[in-house]
Amino acid sequence: MSAYTAMTRATYLAYVRDRTSVFFTFAFPLLFLVVFGLIFRGQSVDGGLPFIDYTAPGVLAWGIGNAALFGVAFTLMHWRRDDLLRLVWRTPTPLPSVLASRYAVALGTGLVQALLFTGVALLPVFGLHLSSSWPLALPVLLFGVTAFAAIGLVVGALANTPEAVAAIANCVMVPMAFLSGAFYPIDLMPGWLRTLSRALPLRYFVDGITDALAGRGGVGGPAIACLGLAVFAALFGALAARTFRWSNRT
């Protein structure tokens, strides 16, 4: 068994054993779907797009990004606090294999989240309609998880306690959710805020998933979203490399 396979298996088992965390990872976005889906049932946004076709992809993108960021950040913080990284450092296992194992779990979690969330949103009570361009959401999901996992690496490198991870991650994700149009149409925001939101990775994630699932803009929208998310992944990946620490003692 390769080092990467062993690390991925161990990371996956550690993740699924925390049943409370697993439950809320999948239930939290569904809660928002129920709230917004029932409140705005039958309504449309500007352009005639049903509200559910707008808000469901937005909540889905936020939920996947939130899980990737928090999951990676908490894992890295715990590995460093418990000196597991120092033990790995003394073995032949390369650091990229260690981080790639957590990324694989984050990517798998995101895919399961997307399948579960979309399946529930398609129920008649919510009425989500999938466009024929829905497969374009898959590369957007891949780049979205990558970008938010990279942000999670930075948060996990800066925080030394679970409380610090939660504080930093919430300060990142909560304002971003409202400024990126995840919960309501971004056209309702002032023009300068819509422009500012282009500096946020969640805006590209939300736009890409929405364009793919609702069939807005053909291939161009998801392609631009993937490019924007790739840039953010590279930037935060480079920052994570600069801030990475093997132990809290160093």
PDB file of C-alpha atoms in Angstrom:
ATOM      1  CA  MET A   1       0.000   0.000   0.000  1.00  0.00           C
ATOM      2  CA  SER A   2       1.420   3.392  -0.999  1.00  0.00           C
ATOM      3  CA  ALA A   3       1.871   6.208   1.498  1.00  0.00           C
ATOM      4  CA  TYR A   4      -0.831   8.228  -0.245  1.00  0.00           C
ATOM      5  CA  THR A   5      -3.334   5.340  -0.156  1.00  0.00           C
ATOM      6  CA  ALA A   6      -2.628   4.650   3.519  1.00  0.00           C
ATOM      7  CA  MET A   7      -2.985   8.321   4.454  1.00  0.00           C
ATOM      8  CA  THR A   8      -6.183   8.686   2.447  1.00  0.00           C
ATOM      9  CA  ARG A   9      -7.702   5.613   4.101  1.00  0.00           C
ATOM     10  CA  ALA A  10      -6.731   6.820   7.575  1.00  0.00           C
ATOM     11  CA  THR A  11      -8.047  10.319   6.888  1.00  0.00           C
ATOM     12  CA  TYR A  12     -11.328   8.963   5.552  1.00  0.00           C
ATOM     13  CA  LEU A  13     -11.846   6.665   8.555  1.00  0.00           C
ATOM     14  CA  ALA A  14     -11.093   9.502  10.970  1.00  0.00           C
ATOM     15  CA  TYR A  15     -13.593  11.689   9.130  1.00  0.00           C
ATOM     16  CA  VAL A  16     -16.516   9.241   9.073  1.00  0.00           C
ATOM     17  CA  ARG A  17     -16.027   8.319  12.727  1.00  0.00           C
ATOM     18  CA  ASP A  18     -16.950  11.870  13.703  1.00  0.00           C
ATOM     19  CA  ARG A  19     -20.633  11.258  13.035  1.00  0.00           C
ATOM     20  CA  THR A  20     -21.821  14.609  14.347  1.00  0.00           C
ATOM     21  CA  SER A  21     -19.530  16.490  11.989  1.00  0.00           C
ATOM     22  CA  VAL A  22     -20.537  14.294   9.054  1.00  0.00           C
ATOM     23  CA  PHE A  23     -24.232  14.769   9.789  1.00  0.00           C
ATOM     24  CA  PHE A  24     -24.090  18.560   9.905  1.00  0.00           C
ATOM     25  CA  THR A  25     -21.801  18.739   6.874  1.00  0.00           C
ATOM     26  CA  PHE A  26     -24.639  17.339   4.786  1.00  0.00           C
ATOM     27  CA  ALA A  27     -27.630  18.595   6.793  1.00  0.00           C
ATOM     28  CA  PHE A  28     -26.638  22.259   7.105  1.00  0.00           C
ATOM     29  CA  PRO A  29     -26.968  23.148   3.382  1.00  0.00           C
ATOM     30  CA  LEU A  30     -30.219  21.161   3.204  1.00  0.00           C
ATOM     31  CA  LEU A  31     -31.614  23.263   6.056  1.00  0.00           C
ATOM     32  CA  PHE A  32     -31.024  26.416   4.015  1.00  0.00           C
ATOM     33  CA  LEU A  33     -32.594  24.729   0.991  1.00  0.00           C
ATOM     34  CA  VAL A  34     -35.734  23.961   2.989  1.00  0.00           C
ATOM     35  CA  VAL A  35     -35.959  27.501   4.399  1.00  0.00           C
ATOM     36  CA  PHE A  36     -35.380  29.382   1.137  1.00  0.00           C
ATOM     37  CA  GLY A  37     -37.147  26.802  -1.011  1.00  0.00           C
ATOM     38  CA  LEU A  38     -40.387  26.993   0.946  1.00  0.00           C
ATOM     39  CA  ILE A  39     -40.344  30.742   1.577  1.00  0.00           C
ATOM     40  CA  PHE A  40     -39.781  31.671  -2.082  1.00  0.00           C
ATOM     41  CA  ARG A  41     -41.611  28.756  -3.663  1.00  0.00           C
ATOM     42  CA  GLY A  42     -43.169  29.718  -7.001  1.00  0.00           C
ATOM     43  CA  GLN A  43     -41.364  33.067  -7.229  1.00  0.00           C
ATOM     44  CA  SER A  44     -38.937  34.171  -9.927  1.00  0.00           C
ATOM     45  CA  VAL A  45     -35.925  36.484 -10.049  1.00  0.00           C
ATOM     46  CA  ASP A  46     -35.160  39.058 -12.737  1.00  0.00           C
ATOM     47  CA  GLY A  47     -34.962  37.412 -16.139  1.00  0.00           C
ATOM     48  CA  GLY A  48     -37.644  34.851 -15.349  1.00  0.00           C
ATOM     49  CA  LEU A  49     -35.374  32.318 -13.633  1.00  0.00           C
ATOM     50  CA  PRO A  50     -37.322  30.448 -10.917  1.00  0.00           C
ATOM     51  CA  PHE A  51     -36.005  31.345  -7.483  1.00  0.00           C
ATOM     52  CA  ILE A  52     -35.197  27.715  -6.661  1.00  0.00           C
ATOM     53  CA  ASP A  53     -33.035  27.470  -9.816  1.00  0.00           C
ATOM     54  CA  TYR A  54     -31.066  30.421  -8.495  1.00  0.00           C
ATOM     55  CA  THR A  55     -30.856  29.804  -4.773  1.00  0.00           C
ATOM     56  CA  ALA A  56     -30.296  26.028  -4.836  1.00  0.00           C
ATOM     57  CA  PRO A  57     -27.018  26.228  -6.817  1.00  0.00           C
ATOM     58  CA  GLY A  58     -25.900  29.140  -4.631  1.00  0.00           C
ATOM     59  CA  VAL A  59     -26.543  27.301  -1.368  1.00  0.00           C
ATOM     60  CA  LEU A  60     -24.927  24.176  -2.832  1.00  0.00           C
ATOM     61  CA  ALA A  61     -21.758  26.074  -3.774  1.00  0.00           C
ATOM     62  CA  TRP A  62     -21.616  27.682  -0.335  1.00  0.00           C
ATOM     63  CA  GLY A  63     -22.146  24.348   1.420  1.00  0.00           C
ATOM     64  CA  ILE A  64     -19.408  22.592  -0.541  1.00  0.00           C
ATOM     65  CA  GLY A  65     -16.951  25.456  -0.107  1.00  0.00           C
ATOM     66  CA  ASN A  66     -17.767  25.711   3.588  1.00  0.00           C
ATOM     67  CA  ALA A  67     -17.179  21.980   4.146  1.00  0.00           C
ATOM     68  CA  ALA A  68     -13.887  22.019   2.218  1.00  0.00           C
ATOM     69  CA  LEU A  69     -12.521  25.026   4.100  1.00  0.00           C
ATOM     70  CA  PHE A  70     -13.581  23.922   7.582  1.00  0.00           C
ATOM     71  CA  GLY A  71     -12.644  20.272   7.035  1.00  0.00           C
ATOM     72  CA  VAL A  72      -9.131  20.964   5.798  1.00  0.00           C
ATOM     73  CA  ALA A  73      -8.500  23.710   8.364  1.00  0.00           C
ATOM     74  CA  PHE A  74      -9.591  21.621  11.351  1.00  0.00           C
ATOM     75  CA  THR A  75      -7.628  18.587  10.138  1.00  0.00           C
ATOM     76  CA  LEU A  76      -4.398  20.522   9.623  1.00  0.00           C
ATOM     77  CA  MET A  77      -4.745  22.265  12.969  1.00  0.00           C
ATOM     78  CA  HIS A  78      -5.324  18.966  14.799  1.00  0.00           C
ATOM     79  CA  TRP A  79      -2.480  17.205  12.989  1.00  0.00           C
ATOM     80  CA  ARG A  80      -0.094  19.977  13.990  1.00  0.00           C
ATOM     81  CA  ARG A  81      -1.402  20.403  17.542  1.00  0.00           C
ATOM     82  CA  ASP A  82      -1.184  16.655  18.219  1.00  0.00           C
ATOM     83  CA  ASP A  83       2.295  16.501  16.644  1.00  0.00           C
ATOM     84  CA  LEU A  84       1.163  14.050  13.983  1.00  0.00           C
ATOM     85  CA  LEU A  85       2.871  16.178  11.360  1.00  0.00           C
ATOM     86  CA  ARG A  86       6.155  15.935  13.269  1.00  0.00           C
ATOM     87  CA  LEU A  87       5.825  12.158  13.212  1.00  0.00           C
ATOM     88  CA  VAL A  88       5.114  12.213   9.485  1.00  0.00           C
ATOM     89  CA  TRP A  89       8.109  14.520   9.005  1.00  0.00           C
ATOM     90  CA  ARG A  90      10.354  11.782  10.421  1.00  0.00           C
ATOM     91  CA  THR A  91       9.033   9.205   7.935  1.00  0.00           C
ATOM     92  CA  PRO A  92       9.669   8.872   4.190  1.00  0.00           C
ATOM     93  CA  THR A  93       6.085  10.035   3.508  1.00  0.00           C
ATOM     94  CA  PRO A  94       6.270  13.255   1.459  1.00  0.00           C
ATOM     95  CA  LEU A  95       4.183  16.230   2.567  1.00  0.00           C
ATOM     96  CA  PRO A  96       2.272  16.416  -0.765  1.00  0.00           C
ATOM     97  CA  SER A  97       0.951  12.893  -0.136  1.00  0.00           C
ATOM     98  CA  VAL A  98      -0.264  13.916   3.319  1.00  0.00           C
ATOM     99  CA  LEU A  99      -2.082  16.987   2.014  1.00  0.00           C
ATOM    100  CA  ALA A 100      -3.388  15.176  -1.069  1.00  0.00           C
ATOM    101  CA  SER A 101      -5.013  12.566   1.155  1.00  0.00           C
ATOM    102  CA  ARG A 102      -7.076  15.254   2.911  1.00  0.00           C
ATOM    103  CA  TYR A 103      -7.865  16.881  -0.422  1.00  0.00           C
ATOM    104  CA  ALA A 104      -9.202  13.560  -1.738  1.00  0.00           C
ATOM    105  CA  VAL A 105     -11.565  13.303   1.235  1.00  0.00           C
ATOM    106  CA  ALA A 106     -12.695  16.907   0.708  1.00  0.00           C
ATOM    107  CA  LEU A 107     -13.339  16.238  -2.975  1.00  0.00           C
ATOM    108  CA  GLY A 108     -15.292  13.071  -2.229  1.00  0.00           C
ATOM    109  CA  THR A 109     -17.330  14.883   0.415  1.00  0.00           C
ATOM    110  CA  GLY A 110     -18.127  17.661  -2.048  1.00  0.00           C
ATOM    111  CA  LEU A 111     -19.305  15.187  -4.671  1.00  0.00           C
ATOM    112  CA  VAL A 112     -21.589  13.381  -2.205  1.00  0.00           C
ATOM    113  CA  GLN A 113     -22.907  16.737  -0.984  1.00  0.00           C
ATOM    114  CA  ALA A 114     -23.722  17.734  -4.558  1.00  0.00           C
ATOM    115  CA  LEU A 115     -25.526  14.473  -5.311  1.00  0.00           C
ATOM    116  CA  LEU A 116     -27.558  14.491  -2.086  1.00  0.00           C
ATOM    117  CA  PHE A 117     -28.423  18.186  -2.255  1.00  0.00           C
ATOM    118  CA  THR A 118     -29.426  18.074  -5.930  1.00  0.00           C
ATOM    119  CA  GLY A 119     -31.513  14.958  -5.379  1.00  0.00           C
ATOM    120  CA  VAL A 120     -33.476  16.670  -2.599  1.00  0.00           C
ATOM    121  CA  ALA A 121     -33.828  19.923  -4.590  1.00  0.00           C
ATOM    122  CA  LEU A 122     -35.320  17.966  -7.511  1.00  0.00           C
ATOM    123  CA  LEU A 123     -38.207  16.774  -5.353  1.00  0.00           C
ATOM    124  CA  PRO A 124     -41.572  18.264  -6.421  1.00  0.00           C
ATOM    125  CA  VAL A 125     -41.861  20.248  -3.193  1.00  0.00           C
ATOM    126  CA  PHE A 126     -38.836  22.317  -4.277  1.00  0.00           C
ATOM    127  CA  GLY A 127     -39.010  21.898  -8.048  1.00  0.00           C
ATOM    128  CA  LEU A 128     -35.423  22.423  -9.193  1.00  0.00           C
ATOM    129  CA  HIS A 129     -35.080  22.016 -12.960  1.00  0.00           C
ATOM    130  CA  LEU A 130     -31.737  20.804 -14.303  1.00  0.00           C
ATOM    131  CA  SER A 131     -30.530  22.136 -17.631  1.00  0.00           C
ATOM    132  CA  SER A 132     -28.909  19.826 -20.178  1.00  0.00           C
ATOM    133  CA  SER A 133     -25.663  21.652 -19.378  1.00  0.00           C
ATOM    134  CA  TRP A 134     -25.556  20.286 -15.802  1.00  0.00           C
ATOM    135  CA  PRO A 135     -22.387  18.186 -16.423  1.00  0.00           C
ATOM    136  CA  LEU A 136     -20.494  21.498 -16.676  1.00  0.00           C
ATOM    137  CA  ALA A 137     -20.978  21.781 -12.915  1.00  0.00           C
ATOM    138  CA  LEU A 138     -18.499  18.946 -12.334  1.00  0.00           C
ATOM    139  CA  PRO A 139     -15.313  20.846 -13.309  1.00  0.00           C
ATOM    140  CA  VAL A 140     -16.615  23.875 -11.400  1.00  0.00           C
ATOM    141  CA  LEU A 141     -17.053  21.645  -8.344  1.00  0.00           C
ATOM    142  CA  LEU A 142     -13.511  20.324  -8.755  1.00  0.00           C
ATOM    143  CA  PHE A 143     -11.962  23.785  -8.938  1.00  0.00           C
ATOM    144  CA  GLY A 144     -14.244  25.076  -6.181  1.00  0.00           C
ATOM    145  CA  VAL A 145     -13.203  22.374  -3.725  1.00  0.00           C
ATOM    146  CA  THR A 146      -9.562  22.976  -4.667  1.00  0.00           C
ATOM    147  CA  ALA A 147      -9.793  26.721  -4.045  1.00  0.00           C
ATOM    148  CA  PHE A 148     -11.560  26.419  -0.694  1.00  0.00           C
ATOM    149  CA  ALA A 149      -9.319  23.568   0.434  1.00  0.00           C
ATOM    150  CA  ALA A 150      -6.365  25.888  -0.260  1.00  0.00           C
ATOM    151  CA  ILE A 151      -7.998  28.571   1.883  1.00  0.00           C
ATOM    152  CA  GLY A 152      -8.490  25.907   4.552  1.00  0.00           C
ATOM    153  CA  LEU A 153      -4.755  25.181   4.487  1.00  0.00           C
ATOM    154  CA  VAL A 154      -4.038  28.837   5.236  1.00  0.00           C
ATOM    155  CA  VAL A 155      -6.596  28.952   8.063  1.00  0.00           C
ATOM    156  CA  GLY A 156      -5.299  25.680   9.497  1.00  0.00           C
ATOM    157  CA  ALA A 157      -1.736  27.001   9.409  1.00  0.00           C
ATOM    158  CA  LEU A 158      -2.655  30.210  11.239  1.00  0.00           C
ATOM    159  CA  ALA A 159      -4.942  28.743  13.923  1.00  0.00           C
ATOM    160  CA  ASN A 160      -3.684  26.737  16.894  1.00  0.00           C
ATOM    161  CA  THR A 161      -7.025  25.798  18.486  1.00  0.00           C
ATOM    162  CA  PRO A 162     -10.463  24.637  17.260  1.00  0.00           C
ATOM    163  CA  GLU A 163     -11.918  27.921  18.505  1.00  0.00           C
ATOM    164  CA  ALA A 164      -9.455  29.888  16.395  1.00  0.00           C
ATOM    165  CA  VAL A 165     -10.261  27.791  13.312  1.00  0.00           C
ATOM    166  CA  ALA A 166     -13.992  28.385  13.776  1.00  0.00           C
ATOM    167  CA  ALA A 167     -13.518  32.122  14.337  1.00  0.00           C
ATOM    168  CA  ILE A 168     -11.272  32.683  11.319  1.00  0.00           C
ATOM    169  CA  ALA A 169     -13.248  30.413   9.002  1.00  0.00           C
ATOM    170  CA  ASN A 170     -16.568  32.020   9.928  1.00  0.00           C
ATOM    171  CA  CYS A 171     -15.125  35.488   9.403  1.00  0.00           C
ATOM    172  CA  VAL A 172     -14.170  34.339   5.911  1.00  0.00           C
ATOM    173  CA  MET A 173     -17.256  32.368   4.901  1.00  0.00           C
ATOM    174  CA  VAL A 174     -20.192  34.271   6.426  1.00  0.00           C
ATOM    175  CA  PRO A 175     -19.555  37.684   4.801  1.00  0.00           C
ATOM    176  CA  MET A 176     -18.548  35.952   1.576  1.00  0.00           C
ATOM    177  CA  ALA A 177     -21.853  34.079   1.461  1.00  0.00           C
ATOM    178  CA  PHE A 178     -23.871  37.311   1.518  1.00  0.00           C
ATOM    179  CA  LEU A 179     -21.539  39.248  -0.793  1.00  0.00           C
ATOM    180  CA  SER A 180     -21.355  36.480  -3.420  1.00  0.00           C
ATOM    181  CA  GLY A 181     -25.065  35.950  -4.015  1.00  0.00           C
ATOM    182  CA  ALA A 182     -25.233  32.518  -2.424  1.00  0.00           C
ATOM    183  CA  PHE A 183     -28.501  33.196  -0.571  1.00  0.00           C
ATOM    184  CA  TYR A 184     -30.216  35.853  -2.702  1.00  0.00           C
ATOM    185  CA  PRO A 185     -29.898  37.349  -6.218  1.00  0.00           C
ATOM    186  CA  ILE A 186     -26.714  39.348  -6.495  1.00  0.00           C
ATOM    187  CA  ASP A 187     -28.520  41.814  -8.788  1.00  0.00           C
ATOM    188  CA  LEU A 188     -30.207  43.180  -5.661  1.00  0.00           C
ATOM    189  CA  MET A 189     -26.852  44.480  -4.430  1.00  0.00           C
ATOM    190  CA  PRO A 190     -25.458  47.952  -5.280  1.00  0.00           C
ATOM    191  CA  GLY A 191     -23.251  48.072  -8.360  1.00  0.00           C
ATOM    192  CA  TRP A 192     -20.047  48.719  -6.416  1.00  0.00           C
ATOM    193  CA  LEU A 193     -20.679  45.666  -4.227  1.00  0.00           C
ATOM    194  CA  ARG A 194     -21.288  43.488  -7.284  1.00  0.00           C
ATOM    195  CA  THR A 195     -17.949  44.649  -8.629  1.00  0.00           C
ATOM    196  CA  LEU A 196     -16.237  44.039  -5.279  1.00  0.00           C
ATOM    197  CA  SER A 197     -17.644  40.519  -5.141  1.00  0.00           C
ATOM    198  CA  ARG A 198     -15.498  39.620  -8.165  1.00  0.00           C
ATOM    199  CA  ALA A 199     -12.576  39.544  -5.728  1.00  0.00           C
ATOM    200  CA  LEU A 200     -14.224  36.678  -3.801  1.00  0.00           C
ATOM    201  CA  PRO A 201     -13.789  33.017  -4.781  1.00  0.00           C
ATOM    202  CA  LEU A 202     -17.319  32.107  -3.721  1.00  0.00           C
ATOM    203  CA  ARG A 203     -18.742  34.488  -6.355  1.00  0.00           C
ATOM    204  CA  TYR A 204     -17.104  32.408  -9.105  1.00  0.00           C
ATOM    205  CA  PHE A 205     -18.200  29.170  -7.469  1.00  0.00           C
ATOM    206  CA  VAL A 206     -21.815  30.316  -7.177  1.00  0.00           C
ATOM    207  CA  ASP A 207     -21.918  31.736 -10.708  1.00  0.00           C
ATOM    208  CA  GLY A 208     -20.340  28.622 -12.210  1.00  0.00           C
ATOM    209  CA  ILE A 209     -22.702  26.174 -10.514  1.00  0.00           C
ATOM    210  CA  THR A 210     -25.728  28.345 -11.284  1.00  0.00           C
ATOM    211  CA  ASP A 211     -24.747  28.761 -14.942  1.00  0.00           C
ATOM    212  CA  ALA A 212     -24.268  25.019 -15.313  1.00  0.00           C
ATOM    213  CA  LEU A 213     -27.408  23.830 -13.538  1.00  0.00           C
ATOM    214  CA  ALA A 214     -29.720  26.560 -14.836  1.00  0.00           C
ATOM    215  CA  GLY A 215     -28.267  26.680 -18.355  1.00  0.00           C
ATOM    216  CA  ARG A 216     -27.221  30.332 -18.273  1.00  0.00           C
ATOM    217  CA  GLY A 217     -24.574  31.500 -20.736  1.00  0.00           C
ATOM    218  CA  GLY A 218     -23.604  28.165 -22.286  1.00  0.00           C
ATOM    219  CA  VAL A 219     -20.042  26.945 -21.730  1.00  0.00           C
ATOM    220  CA  GLY A 220     -18.603  30.413 -21.177  1.00  0.00           C
ATOM    221  CA  GLY A 221     -19.947  30.954 -17.650  1.00  0.00           C
ATOM    222  CA  PRO A 222     -18.597  27.719 -16.104  1.00  0.00           C
ATOM    223  CA  ALA A 223     -15.307  28.175 -17.986  1.00  0.00           C
ATOM    224  CA  ILE A 224     -14.790  31.655 -16.527  1.00  0.00           C
ATOM    225  CA  ALA A 225     -15.720  30.321 -13.091  1.00  0.00           C
ATOM    226  CA  CYS A 226     -13.150  27.525 -13.376  1.00  0.00           C
ATOM    227  CA  LEU A 227     -10.471  30.006 -14.426  1.00  0.00           C
ATOM    228  CA  GLY A 228     -11.254  32.339 -11.528  1.00  0.00           C
ATOM    229  CA  LEU A 229     -11.266  29.483  -9.010  1.00  0.00           C
ATOM    230  CA  ALA A 230      -7.974  28.156 -10.411  1.00  0.00           C
ATOM    231  CA  VAL A 231      -6.384  31.567  -9.832  1.00  0.00           C
ATOM    232  CA  PHE A 232      -7.621  31.653  -6.230  1.00  0.00           C
ATOM    233  CA  ALA A 233      -6.428  28.074  -5.675  1.00  0.00           C
ATOM    234  CA  ALA A 234      -2.956  29.013  -6.912  1.00  0.00           C
ATOM    235  CA  LEU A 235      -2.809  32.179  -4.795  1.00  0.00           C
ATOM    236  CA  PHE A 236      -3.946  30.557  -1.558  1.00  0.00           C
ATOM    237  CA  GLY A 237      -1.864  27.460  -2.294  1.00  0.00           C
ATOM    238  CA  ALA A 238       1.239  29.649  -2.515  1.00  0.00           C
ATOM    239  CA  LEU A 239       0.241  31.438   0.695  1.00  0.00           C
ATOM    240  CA  ALA A 240      -0.320  28.087   2.419  1.00  0.00           C
ATOM    241  CA  ALA A 241       3.173  26.986   1.419  1.00  0.00           C
ATOM    242  CA  ARG A 242       4.599  30.132   3.030  1.00  0.00           C
ATOM    243  CA  THR A 243       2.620  29.787   6.266  1.00  0.00           C
ATOM    244  CA  PHE A 244       2.833  25.994   6.721  1.00  0.00           C
ATOM    245  CA  ARG A 245       4.232  24.744  10.047  1.00  0.00           C
ATOM    246  CA  TRP A 246       5.097  21.195  11.037  1.00  0.00           C
ATOM    247  CA  SER A 247       4.401  21.846  14.720  1.00  0.00           C
ATOM    248  CA  ASN A 248       3.138  24.535  17.093  1.00  0.00           C
ATOM    249  CA  ARG A 249       6.554  24.403  18.696  1.00  0.00           C
ATOM    250  CA  THR A 250       8.272  25.898  15.651  1.00  0.00           C
TER     251      THR A 250
END
